Coordinates of C-alpha atoms and ligand atoms in Angstrom, one line a residue:
M1103 CA 25.5 31.2 -9.1
R1104 CA 24.9 27.8 -7.7
Q1105 CA 27.3 25.8 -5.5
L1106 CA 27.1 22.1 -6.6
A1107 CA 29.8 20.9 -4.2
P1108 CA 32.5 22.6 -2.1
L1109 CA 34.8 22.7 -5.2
L1110 CA 32.2 23.0 -7.9
R1111 CA 29.8 25.7 -9.0
T1112 CA 27.7 26.9 -12.0
R1113 CA 27.1 30.4 -13.1
R1114 CA 26.0 32.3 -16.1
M1115 CA 28.5 33.5 -18.6
T1116 CA 29.4 37.2 -18.7
L1117 CA 31.3 39.1 -21.4
A1118 CA 34.5 38.7 -19.4
D1119 CA 34.1 34.8 -19.7
V1120 CA 33.8 34.8 -23.5
P1121 CA 37.6 34.3 -24.2
G1122 CA 37.7 31.2 -21.8
V1123 CA 34.6 29.8 -23.5
M1124 CA 36.2 30.3 -26.9
D1125 CA 39.3 28.5 -25.8
I1126 CA 37.3 25.4 -25.0
E1127 CA 35.1 25.8 -28.1
K1128 CA 38.0 26.0 -30.5
E1129 CA 39.6 22.8 -29.0
A1130 CA 36.4 20.9 -29.0
F1131 CA 35.0 21.4 -32.5
T1132 CA 36.5 21.2 -36.0
N1133 CA 33.9 23.9 -37.0
P1134 CA 33.7 26.1 -33.8
W1135 CA 31.3 28.9 -33.2
S1136 CA 32.8 32.3 -33.7
L1137 CA 33.5 34.8 -31.0
E1138 CA 30.6 36.9 -32.3
M1139 CA 28.2 33.9 -32.2
V1140 CA 29.1 33.3 -28.6
K1141 CA 28.8 36.9 -27.6
K1142 CA 25.4 37.2 -29.4
E1143 CA 24.1 34.6 -26.9
L1144 CA 24.4 37.2 -24.2
T1145 CA 21.9 39.4 -25.9
N1146 CA 19.1 37.0 -26.7
E1147 CA 16.6 36.8 -23.9
W1148 CA 15.8 33.2 -24.7
S1149 CA 19.4 32.2 -24.6
N1150 CA 21.3 30.8 -21.5
V1151 CA 25.1 30.2 -21.4
L1152 CA 25.9 28.2 -18.3
L1153 CA 29.5 27.7 -17.0
L1154 CA 30.8 25.0 -14.7
E1155 CA 33.8 25.9 -12.6
E1156 CA 36.1 24.0 -10.3
S1157 CA 37.9 25.6 -7.4
T1158 CA 41.7 25.2 -7.7
P1159 CA 44.6 26.6 -5.7
W1160 CA 44.8 29.3 -8.5
G1161 CA 41.0 30.2 -8.3
W1162 CA 37.9 29.1 -10.1
E1163 CA 38.7 27.4 -13.4
L1164 CA 36.3 26.8 -16.3
R1165 CA 35.7 23.1 -16.9
A1166 CA 32.6 23.0 -19.1
F1167 CA 29.9 25.2 -20.7
A1168 CA 26.5 24.7 -22.2
I1169 CA 24.5 26.9 -24.4
F1170 CA 20.8 26.4 -24.5
W1171 CA 17.6 28.2 -25.4
I1172 CA 14.4 28.1 -23.5
V1173 CA 11.5 28.8 -25.9
A1174 CA 7.9 28.2 -24.6
D1175 CA 8.1 24.9 -22.8
E1176 CA 11.1 23.5 -24.6
V1177 CA 14.8 23.5 -23.7
H1178 CA 16.9 23.3 -26.9
V1179 CA 20.6 22.5 -26.3
L1180 CA 22.9 24.1 -28.9
N1181 CA 26.3 23.6 -27.6
V1182 CA 28.1 21.6 -24.8
A1183 CA 31.7 21.1 -24.3
T1184 CA 34.2 20.1 -21.6
H1185 CA 37.8 21.3 -21.6
V1186 CA 39.8 18.5 -23.3
A1187 CA 42.0 17.9 -20.2
S1188 CA 38.9 17.5 -18.0
R1189 CA 36.9 15.0 -20.0
R1190 CA 35.5 11.8 -18.6
K1191 CA 35.4 13.3 -15.0
G1192 CA 31.7 13.9 -14.9
F1193 CA 31.7 17.6 -15.8
G1194 CA 29.6 17.1 -18.9
R1195 CA 27.0 15.2 -17.0
K1196 CA 26.9 17.8 -14.2
I1197 CA 26.4 20.7 -16.4
M1198 CA 23.7 18.9 -18.4
D1199 CA 22.0 18.0 -15.1
E1200 CA 21.9 21.7 -14.4
V1201 CA 20.5 22.6 -17.8
V1202 CA 17.7 20.0 -17.2
A1203 CA 17.1 21.4 -13.7
M1204 CA 16.9 25.0 -15.1
G1205 CA 14.4 23.8 -17.8
R1206 CA 12.2 22.1 -15.2
A1207 CA 12.3 25.2 -12.9
R1208 CA 11.0 27.2 -15.9
S1209 CA 8.2 24.6 -16.4
C1210 CA 9.7 23.2 -19.6
T1211 CA 8.3 19.8 -20.6
L1212 CA 10.8 18.8 -23.3
A1213 CA 14.5 19.0 -24.0
T1214 CA 15.7 18.7 -27.6
L1215 CA 19.0 18.7 -29.4
E1216 CA 20.8 17.7 -32.6
V1217 CA 24.2 15.9 -32.6
R1218 CA 26.5 14.6 -35.3
R1219 CA 25.7 10.9 -35.7
S1220 CA 29.5 10.1 -35.4
N1221 CA 29.8 11.9 -32.0
Q1222 CA 29.8 8.9 -29.8
A1223 CA 31.0 10.8 -26.7
A1224 CA 28.1 13.3 -26.9
I1225 CA 25.5 10.7 -27.9
G1226 CA 26.8 8.6 -24.9
L1227 CA 26.4 11.5 -22.6
Y1228 CA 22.9 12.4 -23.8
A1229 CA 21.8 8.8 -23.6
A1230 CA 23.2 8.5 -20.1
L1231 CA 21.1 11.5 -19.1
G1232 CA 17.9 9.9 -20.6
F1233 CA 17.7 11.5 -24.0
R1234 CA 16.5 9.1 -26.8
T1235 CA 17.1 9.3 -30.6
V1236 CA 13.9 10.0 -32.4
G1237 CA 15.1 10.7 -35.9
M1238 CA 17.9 11.7 -38.3
R1239 CA 18.3 14.9 -40.2
P1240 CA 20.1 13.8 -43.4
R1241 CA 23.2 16.0 -44.3
Y1242 CA 22.3 18.5 -41.6
Y1243 CA 25.9 19.7 -41.1
A1244 CA 27.1 21.8 -44.1
D1245 CA 30.8 21.3 -43.5
N1246 CA 31.0 17.6 -44.1
Q1247 CA 27.4 16.7 -45.0
E1248 CA 27.1 14.7 -41.9
D1249 CA 23.6 13.6 -40.6
A1250 CA 22.3 14.9 -37.3
A1251 CA 20.7 12.6 -34.8
V1252 CA 17.7 14.3 -33.2
M1253 CA 17.5 13.5 -29.5
I1254 CA 14.7 14.4 -27.0
M1255 CA 14.0 13.9 -23.4
D1256 CA 10.7 14.5 -21.5
L1257 CA 11.3 16.7 -18.5
Ligands
LIG2071 C1 30.6 15.3 -25.2 C2 31.4 15.9 -24.0 C3 30.8 17.3 -23.7 C4 31.3 14.9 -22.7 O1 31.8 15.6 -21.6 P1 32.6 14.9 -20.4 O2 32.8 15.9 -19.4 O3 33.8 14.1 -20.9 O4 31.4 13.9 -20.0 P2 31.2 13.1 -18.6 O5 32.6 12.8 -18.0 O6 30.3 13.8 -17.8 O7 30.6 11.7 -19.1 C5 29.3 11.3 -18.8 C6 28.9 10.1 -19.6 O8 28.8 10.4 -21.0 C7 29.3 9.3 -21.7 N1 30.5 9.6 -22.4 C8 31.3 10.7 -22.2 N2 32.4 10.6 -23.0 C9 32.3 9.5 -23.7 C10 33.0 8.9 -24.8 N3 34.2 9.4 -25.2 N4 32.6 7.8 -25.3 C11 31.4 7.2 -24.9 N5 30.6 7.7 -23.9 C12 31.1 8.8 -23.4 C13 29.5 8.2 -20.7 O9 28.2 7.5 -20.5 C14 29.8 9.0 -19.5 O10 29.6 8.3 -18.3 P3 30.9 7.4 -17.7 O11 32.1 8.2 -17.7 O12 30.4 7.1 -16.3 O13 31.0 6.2 -18.6 C15 32.9 16.0 -24.3 O14 33.4 14.8 -24.8 C16 33.2 17.1 -25.3 O15 33.4 18.3 -24.9 N6 33.3 16.8 -26.6 C17 33.6 17.8 -27.7 C18 32.4 18.7 -27.8 C19 31.2 18.0 -28.3 O16 31.2 17.2 -29.1 N7 30.0 18.4 -27.7 C20 28.7 17.9 -28.0 C21 28.1 18.3 -29.2 S1 27.2 19.8 -29.1

């Protein structure tokens, strides 16, 4: 667990957090990950699921999550989402800053991801962090044949 500010902290997902992550996931994506897919991330040693929580009068509430793999010297970001009512408040940037910091702490030199080319919010977030588009994977997403933009950042 890491305290980012008096009212903000990050921590790793546990099994008990999976339903809350699924609530955000289902709202965020037309083709969401299944419960089984999210749970599976708890069992892969290369996988990391990071939660960003905000302190409220009712306790710590989940605002955003990020799923990423660390393989050799590369951080590969698979999934990032902010609760729909909490967007554009800096939570996406904060959790991605932590992802990058965790990668650097593990001596990674590169961060990579794929993103739907129409996803302006996510591309905007990644570009603001310093990712750059280095190519396109045509018809990468099976559901609607959409291209993926491949983005990378040197760490
Ligand atoms: C992409 C997403 C995670 C951004 O989360 P967020 O918490 O709203 O992002 P932040 O508030 O930290 O925004 C940081 C920067 O990203 C960019 N950005 C965020 N939302 C944007 C939007 N709708 N349009 C353009 N740029 C956007 C901006 O540069 C923003 O900085 P600014 O607010 O100072 O202009 C969120 O929109 C989301 O959950 N989308 C659905 C899931 C998704 O598509 N995930 C990514 C694919 S894996």
